[in-house]
C-alpha cells in the first residue's frame, strides 16, 4: 500500500517522521563510519592515517556543494520522490564501498555519499512541519535531529564492532540493506510532498547577507573544524597513545555516543532560551576534552571520561547550529537548512583534511591540542559578539541568550 492511499492518522504521520529520521541516521552513520574503521581501512590500502582521513573529507566537500545545487535544481520536484531517489544512490554507494579494492573507487563511493548528504539533509531536516500538526512540529524536529547523535551512539560503535568481527567491508553491506529499508518506509509512510516554496539562488543570497547568519556561519565553521579535525583521528589516538586494545575501541565510541545523545537532549531543553550560552558552553567543554586528552587520556579510564565529556559537548552542536540559522531566517526555512547543511559539511571536510595534514607532519596529540584551541577561538567570537547590542535581523537570536 502506498502512502497516497494510507489514511493520515497520527500514527502514520509519526511513522513518516521515523522514516525521515532513519534516513538521516543511515546517512550520518555511513558518513562518520570511517572514524571507527580508520586503522583497518588504512592498513588494507597501505595508507597513512592522514591519507585515509580523506574518506571523511570527500563527502563533506561534495555535500557542501550539493546542498544548494540539489535543492535549487530540484526545487519543483516532489520532496518524497527526491528523498527516495537519494536513498537509492546511498545504497549504491554503500555497495561500492564494500566491494572496492582500489582506493580511488572507495573515494568515488564517498563522493556519492556526499551527494546524498547534501540533498537529503537540505530537504529532510525541514520536513517536520509537513508531516505532523503544527503543535507537534518542535517535537518532530527534535526526533529528526536525534538521528545525529544516534549515528554516534548506535551506528559507529555497531559498525566498528562488525568491522572487527567480519572485516571493515561488512558494515557497509549492512548499511546498504538499511538504505533500502528506509526507501520502503518513505514510500509507505511519507505522503507525496509537492514543492511549496521554491528555494532560488536569490533567496539563499538574501539569507546569507543577514548579520546573524554570518555570525552563525563563523561559529559553526570553527566548532565543526575543531571537532572533526580531532574526532576523525580519535581511533589512532586511542590505539597509539592510550594503548587501547582494538576490541575496546567500539566500547569507548559507544560511551562517547551515549553522552552525545544526552548532550542533544539537554540542548533541546535549553537552546530556545539560551542559544548563545548553550552553543558557547558546548564549545568550552569540547575544548577542555581535546586539550586534556594528550595529558589525561593516556589511560583507558582517563580517555573514557574525556570522551564522555566530548560527547556531551558535540551532541549539542548540530541542534545549536541549526536553531541559529532557523532563527536568523524564519521566513526562509529551507534556505536556512541549505546554508546549515552546506556550511556544516564544508567545515567537516576541512577539519578532517587539516587534521590529517597536521597528523602526517606531527603527532595525534598535537592534533588534539590544535582542535581544542580552535574551539576556544569559537568561544571568543561568541563572547565578543555578545557584548555588543544586537539589532535588526539579529533580535530573535539575541533574545535567546
GROMACS .gro file of C-alpha atoms in nm:
model
  401
    1UNK     CA    1   0.000   0.000   0.000
    2UNK     CA    2   0.141   0.341  -0.091
    3UNK     CA    3   0.144   0.650   0.127
    4UNK     CA    4  -0.101   0.813  -0.116
    5UNK     CA    5  -0.385   0.582  -0.006
    6UNK     CA    6  -0.295   0.548   0.360
    7UNK     CA    7  -0.522   0.736   0.597
    8UNK     CA    8  -0.311   1.009   0.757
    9UNK     CA    9  -0.372   0.902   1.113
   10UNK     CA   10  -0.148   1.036   1.392
   11UNK     CA   11   0.040   0.705   1.397
   12UNK     CA   12   0.101   0.713   1.020
   13UNK     CA   13   0.218   1.075   1.041
   14UNK     CA   14   0.473   0.987   1.308
   15UNK     CA   15   0.585   0.682   1.114
   16UNK     CA   16   0.665   0.927   0.835
   17UNK     CA   17   0.880   1.125   1.081
   18UNK     CA   18   1.051   0.799   1.183
   19UNK     CA   19   1.119   0.716   0.817
   20UNK     CA   20   1.292   1.052   0.762
   21UNK     CA   21   1.482   1.006   1.089
   22UNK     CA   22   1.604   0.661   0.982
   23UNK     CA   23   1.716   0.809   0.652
   24UNK     CA   24   1.928   1.071   0.827
   25UNK     CA   25   2.053   0.807   1.072
   26UNK     CA   26   2.177   0.588   0.787
   27UNK     CA   27   2.342   0.888   0.621
   28UNK     CA   28   2.511   1.010   0.940
   29UNK     CA   29   2.634   0.658   1.018
   30UNK     CA   30   2.787   0.592   0.677
   31UNK     CA   31   2.941   0.940   0.672
   32UNK     CA   32   3.128   0.906   1.002
   33UNK     CA   33   3.178   0.528   1.000
   34UNK     CA   34   3.538   0.555   0.869
   35UNK     CA   35   3.629   0.717   1.202
   36UNK     CA   36   3.585   0.383   1.378
   37UNK     CA   37   3.743   0.186   1.092
   38UNK     CA   38   4.025   0.424   1.001
   39UNK     CA   39   4.309   0.194   1.105
   40UNK     CA   40   4.195  -0.128   0.928
   41UNK     CA   41   4.094   0.062   0.613
   42UNK     CA   42   4.432   0.235   0.601
   43UNK     CA   43   4.614  -0.095   0.658
   44UNK     CA   44   4.415  -0.263   0.379
   45UNK     CA   45   4.502   0.007   0.126
   46UNK     CA   46   4.853   0.071   0.264
   47UNK     CA   47   4.780   0.434   0.356
   48UNK     CA   48   4.878   0.667   0.638
   49UNK     CA   49   4.603   0.779   0.881
   50UNK     CA   50   4.608   1.124   0.721
   51UNK     CA   51   4.553   0.987   0.370
   52UNK     CA   52   4.283   0.752   0.495
   53UNK     CA   53   4.114   1.054   0.652
   54UNK     CA   54   4.031   1.172   0.301
   55UNK     CA   55   3.736   0.934   0.329
   56UNK     CA   56   3.592   1.189   0.572
   57UNK     CA   57   3.699   1.487   0.362
   58UNK     CA   58   3.542   1.380   0.030
   59UNK     CA   59   3.174   1.355   0.134
   60UNK     CA   60   3.184   1.684   0.320
   61UNK     CA   61   3.323   1.874   0.021
   62UNK     CA   62   3.065   1.727  -0.214
   63UNK     CA   63   2.779   1.780   0.034
   64UNK     CA   64   2.871   2.146   0.075
   65UNK     CA   65   2.818   2.199  -0.298
   66UNK     CA   66   2.531   1.953  -0.337
   67UNK     CA   67   2.316   2.113  -0.066
   68UNK     CA   68   2.240   2.434  -0.260
   69UNK     CA   69   2.272   2.281  -0.607
   70UNK     CA   70   2.037   1.987  -0.549
   71UNK     CA   71   1.785   2.197  -0.357
   72UNK     CA   72   1.771   2.471  -0.620
   73UNK     CA   73   1.773   2.250  -0.931
   74UNK     CA   74   1.507   2.013  -0.794
   75UNK     CA   75   1.301   2.284  -0.627
   76UNK     CA   76   0.980   2.187  -0.812
   77UNK     CA   77   1.020   1.809  -0.772
   78UNK     CA   78   0.810   1.622  -0.517
   79UNK     CA   79   1.019   1.605  -0.200
   80UNK     CA   80   0.927   1.244  -0.119
   81UNK     CA   81   1.042   1.138  -0.465
   82UNK     CA   82   1.374   1.316  -0.412
   83UNK     CA   83   1.430   1.150  -0.074
   84UNK     CA   84   1.358   0.808  -0.223
   85UNK     CA   85   1.596   0.864  -0.514
   86UNK     CA   86   1.870   0.976  -0.278
   87UNK     CA   87   1.832   0.659  -0.068
   88UNK     CA   88   1.879   0.451  -0.384
   89UNK     CA   89   2.203   0.641  -0.451
   90UNK     CA   90   2.313   0.582  -0.092
   91UNK     CA   91   2.252   0.208  -0.119
   92UNK     CA   92   2.468   0.203  -0.434
   93UNK     CA   93   2.744   0.398  -0.258
   94UNK     CA   94   2.740   0.151   0.032
   95UNK     CA   95   2.775  -0.145  -0.203
   96UNK     CA   96   3.059   0.023  -0.391
   97UNK     CA   97   3.241   0.092  -0.063
   98UNK     CA   98   3.207  -0.274   0.034
   99UNK     CA   99   3.345  -0.414  -0.294
  100UNK     CA  100   3.608  -0.151  -0.386
  101UNK     CA  101   3.958  -0.298  -0.395
  102UNK     CA  102   4.140   0.019  -0.500
  103UNK     CA  103   4.139   0.340  -0.302
  104UNK     CA  104   4.008   0.565  -0.578
  105UNK     CA  105   3.688   0.358  -0.602
  106UNK     CA  106   3.648   0.396  -0.227
  107UNK     CA  107   3.674   0.771  -0.277
  108UNK     CA  108   3.410   0.756  -0.553
  109UNK     CA  109   3.172   0.589  -0.310
  110UNK     CA  110   3.236   0.871  -0.064
  111UNK     CA  111   3.160   1.130  -0.332
  112UNK     CA  112   2.820   0.963  -0.382
  113UNK     CA  113   2.764   0.972  -0.006
  114UNK     CA  114   2.836   1.346  -0.013
  115UNK     CA  115   2.576   1.397  -0.286
  116UNK     CA  116   2.315   1.219  -0.074
  117UNK     CA  117   2.408   1.414   0.239
  118UNK     CA  118   2.369   1.749   0.067
  119UNK     CA  119   2.034   1.665  -0.087
  120UNK     CA  120   1.869   1.460   0.188
  121UNK     CA  121   1.969   1.688   0.475
  122UNK     CA  122   1.860   2.004   0.295
  123UNK     CA  123   1.518   1.858   0.216
  124UNK     CA  124   1.451   1.620   0.503
  125UNK     CA  125   1.569   1.826   0.800
  126UNK     CA  126   1.293   2.083   0.748
  127UNK     CA  127   1.001   1.849   0.670
  128UNK     CA  128   0.858   1.819   1.022
  129UNK     CA  129   0.604   2.094   0.954
  130UNK     CA  130   0.460   1.900   0.662
  131UNK     CA  131   0.439   1.565   0.837
  132UNK     CA  132   0.274   1.644   1.170
  133UNK     CA  133   0.030   1.908   1.304
  134UNK     CA  134   0.171   2.248   1.392
  135UNK     CA  135   0.166   2.191   1.768
  136UNK     CA  136   0.389   1.882   1.723
  137UNK     CA  137   0.646   2.033   1.489
  138UNK     CA  138   0.901   2.105   1.763
  139UNK     CA  139   0.886   1.751   1.893
  140UNK     CA  140   0.909   1.605   1.543
  141UNK     CA  141   1.209   1.825   1.462
  142UNK     CA  142   1.383   1.703   1.778
  143UNK     CA  143   1.315   1.343   1.676
  144UNK     CA  144   1.459   1.400   1.327
  145UNK     CA  145   1.774   1.563   1.468
  146UNK     CA  146   1.817   1.283   1.721
  147UNK     CA  147   1.947   1.084   1.423
  148UNK     CA  148   2.277   1.275   1.450
  149UNK     CA  149   2.379   1.155   1.798
  150UNK     CA  150   2.214   0.818   1.734
  151UNK     CA  151   2.456   0.771   1.447
  152UNK     CA  152   2.734   0.802   1.704
  153UNK     CA  153   2.553   0.604   1.975
  154UNK     CA  154   2.444   0.309   1.761
  155UNK     CA  155   2.581   0.342   1.410
  156UNK     CA  156   2.954   0.394   1.453
  157UNK     CA  157   3.008   0.160   1.753
  158UNK     CA  158   2.798  -0.112   1.586
  159UNK     CA  159   2.980  -0.062   1.257
  160UNK     CA  160   3.317  -0.069   1.433
  161UNK     CA  161   3.217  -0.391   1.612
  162UNK     CA  162   3.102  -0.550   1.284
  163UNK     CA  163   3.429  -0.439   1.125
  164UNK     CA  164   3.630  -0.609   1.397
  165UNK     CA  165   3.411  -0.918   1.366
  166UNK     CA  166   3.388  -0.965   0.990
  167UNK     CA  167   3.620  -0.709   0.829
  168UNK     CA  168   3.571  -0.339   0.765
  169UNK     CA  169   3.364  -0.400   0.447
  170UNK     CA  170   3.082  -0.579   0.630
  171UNK     CA  171   2.931  -0.266   0.792
  172UNK     CA  172   2.887  -0.105   0.451
  173UNK     CA  173   2.692  -0.408   0.327
  174UNK     CA  174   2.461  -0.382   0.629
  175UNK     CA  175   2.413  -0.009   0.574
  176UNK     CA  176   2.323  -0.074   0.209
  177UNK     CA  177   2.042  -0.300   0.325
  178UNK     CA  178   1.926  -0.037   0.576
  179UNK     CA  179   1.909   0.222   0.298
  180UNK     CA  180   1.670   0.002   0.101
  181UNK     CA  181   1.453  -0.048   0.409
  182UNK     CA  182   1.439   0.329   0.456
  183UNK     CA  183   1.335   0.365   0.092
  184UNK     CA  184   1.041   0.132   0.152
  185UNK     CA  185   0.941   0.323   0.467
  186UNK     CA  186   0.949   0.655   0.282
  187UNK     CA  187   0.726   0.519   0.006
  188UNK     CA  188   0.473   0.373   0.251
  189UNK     CA  189   0.456   0.631   0.529
  190UNK     CA  190   0.552   0.967   0.379
  191UNK     CA  191   0.280   1.130   0.165
  192UNK     CA  192   0.351   1.299  -0.168
  193UNK     CA  193   0.513   1.634  -0.089
  194UNK     CA  194   0.490   1.876  -0.382
  195UNK     CA  195   0.729   2.170  -0.355
  196UNK     CA  196   0.574   2.462  -0.167
  197UNK     CA  197   0.844   2.728  -0.153
  198UNK     CA  198   1.098   2.704  -0.432
  199UNK     CA  199   1.442   2.796  -0.299
  200UNK     CA  200   1.612   3.018  -0.555
  201UNK     CA  201   1.972   3.146  -0.551
  202UNK     CA  202   1.841   3.496  -0.471
  203UNK     CA  203   1.674   3.366  -0.155
  204UNK     CA  204   1.995   3.195  -0.044
  205UNK     CA  205   2.190   3.514  -0.105
  206UNK     CA  206   1.936   3.719   0.091
  207UNK     CA  207   1.964   3.488   0.392
  208UNK     CA  208   2.342   3.478   0.365
  209UNK     CA  209   2.361   3.858   0.388
  210UNK     CA  210   2.192   3.865   0.728
  211UNK     CA  211   2.428   3.956   1.012
  212UNK     CA  212   2.316   3.671   1.235
  213UNK     CA  213   2.350   3.420   0.951
  214UNK     CA  214   2.709   3.531   0.901
  215UNK     CA  215   2.781   3.501   1.273
  216UNK     CA  216   2.623   3.156   1.272
  217UNK     CA  217   2.846   3.057   0.982
  218UNK     CA  218   3.161   3.166   1.165
  219UNK     CA  219   3.061   2.989   1.486
  220UNK     CA  220   2.961   2.671   1.303
  221UNK     CA  221   3.279   2.665   1.095
  222UNK     CA  222   3.507   2.699   1.396
  223UNK     CA  223   3.340   2.441   1.619
  224UNK     CA  224   3.294   2.184   1.341
  225UNK     CA  225   3.655   2.220   1.227
  226UNK     CA  226   3.763   2.178   1.590
  227UNK     CA  227   3.553   1.863   1.630
  228UNK     CA  228   3.618   1.679   1.305
  229UNK     CA  229   3.982   1.786   1.291
  230UNK     CA  230   4.025   1.581   1.607
  231UNK     CA  231   3.748   1.322   1.627
  232UNK     CA  232   3.832   1.185   1.282
  233UNK     CA  233   4.160   1.064   1.432
  234UNK     CA  234   4.036   0.952   1.773
  235UNK     CA  235   4.086   0.583   1.684
  236UNK     CA  236   4.461   0.629   1.612
  237UNK     CA  237   4.485   0.826   1.937
  238UNK     CA  238   4.318   0.551   2.139
  239UNK     CA  239   4.535   0.282   1.983
  240UNK     CA  240   4.869   0.462   1.975
  241UNK     CA  241   4.862   0.696   2.277
  242UNK     CA  242   4.614   0.535   2.516
  243UNK     CA  243   4.710   0.182   2.412
  244UNK     CA  244   4.351   0.057   2.395
  245UNK     CA  245   4.300  -0.291   2.253
  246UNK     CA  246   4.114  -0.288   1.917
  247UNK     CA  247   3.809  -0.465   2.058
  248UNK     CA  248   3.763  -0.189   2.322
  249UNK     CA  249   3.760   0.098   2.074
  250UNK     CA  250   3.395   0.036   1.983
  251UNK     CA  251   3.301   0.038   2.354
  252UNK     CA  252   3.468   0.375   2.408
  253UNK     CA  253   3.299   0.514   2.097
  254UNK     CA  254   2.970   0.385   2.233
  255UNK     CA  255   3.027   0.574   2.558
  256UNK     CA  256   3.100   0.886   2.353
  257UNK     CA  257   2.781   0.832   2.152
  258UNK     CA  258   2.558   0.782   2.458
  259UNK     CA  259   2.696   1.105   2.600
  260UNK     CA  260   2.624   1.272   2.266
  261UNK     CA  261   2.261   1.166   2.286
  262UNK     CA  262   2.241   1.318   2.635
  263UNK     CA  263   2.402   1.638   2.510
  264UNK     CA  264   2.146   1.656   2.231
  265UNK     CA  265   1.861   1.617   2.483
  266UNK     CA  266   1.998   1.883   2.716
  267UNK     CA  267   2.049   2.126   2.430
  268UNK     CA  268   1.691   2.066   2.320
  269UNK     CA  269   1.574   2.190   2.661
  270UNK     CA  270   1.797   2.498   2.677
  271UNK     CA  271   1.857   2.615   2.323
  272UNK     CA  272   1.531   2.809   2.284
  273UNK     CA  273   1.604   3.033   2.584
  274UNK     CA  274   1.985   3.042   2.594
  275UNK     CA  275   2.113   2.978   2.243
  276UNK     CA  276   2.447   3.156   2.273
  277UNK     CA  277   2.512   3.019   2.620
  278UNK     CA  278   2.435   2.661   2.511
  279UNK     CA  279   2.647   2.691   2.198
  280UNK     CA  280   2.939   2.853   2.380
  281UNK     CA  281   2.918   2.608   2.670
  282UNK     CA  282   2.937   2.314   2.432
  283UNK     CA  283   3.246   2.465   2.268
  284UNK     CA  284   3.413   2.517   2.607
  285UNK     CA  285   3.352   2.156   2.708
  286UNK     CA  286   3.479   2.028   2.373
  287UNK     CA  287   3.793   2.240   2.409
  288UNK     CA  288   3.852   2.109   2.761
  289UNK     CA  289   3.820   1.746   2.649
  290UNK     CA  290   4.054   1.771   2.350
  291UNK     CA  291   4.315   1.983   2.528
  292UNK     CA  292   4.331   1.738   2.819
  293UNK     CA  293   4.340   1.419   2.612
  294UNK     CA  294   4.718   1.423   2.547
  295UNK     CA  295   4.773   1.453   2.924
  296UNK     CA  296   4.487   1.266   3.094
  297UNK     CA  297   4.394   1.037   2.805
  298UNK     CA  298   4.695   0.809   2.836
  299UNK     CA  299   4.496   0.563   3.046
  300UNK     CA  300   4.177   0.389   2.940
  301UNK     CA  301   3.982   0.537   3.231
  302UNK     CA  302   4.105   0.888   3.161
  303UNK     CA  303   4.032   0.862   2.789
  304UNK     CA  304   3.683   0.726   2.862
  305UNK     CA  305   3.598   1.016   3.093
  306UNK     CA  306   3.716   1.275   2.842
  307UNK     CA  307   3.529   1.105   2.558
  308UNK     CA  308   3.209   1.126   2.763
  309UNK     CA  309   3.266   1.500   2.815
  310UNK     CA  310   3.343   1.536   2.445
  311UNK     CA  311   3.023   1.353   2.352
  312UNK     CA  312   2.813   1.575   2.580
  313UNK     CA  313   2.964   1.879   2.411
  314UNK     CA  314   2.931   1.774   2.050
  315UNK     CA  315   2.578   1.637   2.097
  316UNK     CA  316   2.460   1.995   2.140
  317UNK     CA  317   2.639   2.137   1.835
  318UNK     CA  318   2.405   2.038   1.545
  319UNK     CA  319   2.096   2.148   1.742
  320UNK     CA  320   2.253   2.484   1.828
  321UNK     CA  321   2.377   2.546   1.476
  322UNK     CA  322   2.050   2.459   1.303
  323UNK     CA  323   1.849   2.659   1.558
  324UNK     CA  324   2.073   2.958   1.498
  325UNK     CA  325   2.022   2.950   1.120
  326UNK     CA  326   1.646   2.896   1.156
  327UNK     CA  327   1.613   3.187   1.400
  328UNK     CA  328   1.816   3.414   1.174
  329UNK     CA  329   1.584   3.349   0.877
  330UNK     CA  330   1.240   3.233   0.998
  331UNK     CA  331   1.087   3.347   0.668
  332UNK     CA  332   1.304   3.111   0.459
  333UNK     CA  333   1.333   2.780   0.646
  334UNK     CA  334   1.451   2.564   0.355
  335UNK     CA  335   1.714   2.822   0.258
  336UNK     CA  336   1.833   2.830   0.620
  337UNK     CA  337   1.854   2.450   0.622
  338UNK     CA  338   2.055   2.457   0.298
  339UNK     CA  339   2.306   2.701   0.447
  340UNK     CA  340   2.328   2.495   0.766
  341UNK     CA  341   2.393   2.177   0.568
  342UNK     CA  342   2.641   2.337   0.330
  343UNK     CA  343   2.846   2.514   0.599
  344UNK     CA  344   2.842   2.214   0.831
  345UNK     CA  345   2.960   1.973   0.564
  346UNK     CA  346   3.222   2.207   0.417
  347UNK     CA  347   3.384   2.261   0.755
  348UNK     CA  348   3.351   1.893   0.847
  349UNK     CA  349   3.554   1.819   0.537
  350UNK     CA  350   3.803   2.097   0.607
  351UNK     CA  351   3.850   1.981   0.964
  352UNK     CA  352   3.920   1.622   0.861
  353UNK     CA  353   4.162   1.740   0.591
  354UNK     CA  354   4.353   1.985   0.810
  355UNK     CA  355   4.368   1.734   1.094
  356UNK     CA  356   4.506   1.472   0.858
  357UNK     CA  357   4.771   1.703   0.716
  358UNK     CA  358   4.874   1.803   1.066
  359UNK     CA  359   4.882   1.440   1.180
  360UNK     CA  360   5.110   1.334   0.894
  361UNK     CA  361   5.357   1.607   0.994
  362UNK     CA  362   5.334   1.598   1.373
  363UNK     CA  363   5.158   1.366   1.619
  364UNK     CA  364   4.799   1.282   1.704
  365UNK     CA  365   4.841   1.462   2.039
  366UNK     CA  366   4.928   1.785   1.857
  367UNK     CA  367   4.612   1.742   1.651
  368UNK     CA  368   4.403   1.724   1.969
  369UNK     CA  369   4.558   2.042   2.109
  370UNK     CA  370   4.504   2.229   1.782
  371UNK     CA  371   4.138   2.130   1.783
  372UNK     CA  372   4.094   2.248   2.141
  373UNK     CA  373   4.244   2.588   2.060
  374UNK     CA  374   4.011   2.623   1.762
  375UNK     CA  375   3.710   2.553   1.985
  376UNK     CA  376   3.830   2.822   2.225
  377UNK     CA  377   3.851   3.064   1.933
  378UNK     CA  378   3.483   2.997   1.861
  379UNK     CA  379   3.400   3.078   2.225
  380UNK     CA  380   3.591   3.404   2.190
  381UNK     CA  381   3.395   3.501   1.878
  382UNK     CA  382   3.060   3.446   2.051
  383UNK     CA  383   3.176   3.626   2.365
  384UNK     CA  384   3.297   3.925   2.167
  385UNK     CA  385   2.972   3.948   1.970
  386UNK     CA  386   2.751   3.905   2.276
  387UNK     CA  387   2.885   4.222   2.443
  388UNK     CA  388   2.756   4.433   2.156
  389UNK     CA  389   2.393   4.538   2.119
  390UNK     CA  390   2.211   4.314   1.867
  391UNK     CA  391   1.964   4.495   1.645
  392UNK     CA  392   1.765   4.437   1.330
  393UNK     CA  393   1.776   4.083   1.192
  394UNK     CA  394   1.957   3.953   1.500
  395UNK     CA  395   1.683   4.026   1.753
  396UNK     CA  396   1.536   3.674   1.751
  397UNK     CA  397   1.871   3.516   1.814
  398UNK     CA  398   1.985   3.778   2.061
  399UNK     CA  399   1.679   3.726   2.278
  400UNK     CA  400   1.774   3.364   2.337
  401UNK     CA  401   2.090   3.431   2.535
   0.00000   0.00000   0.00000
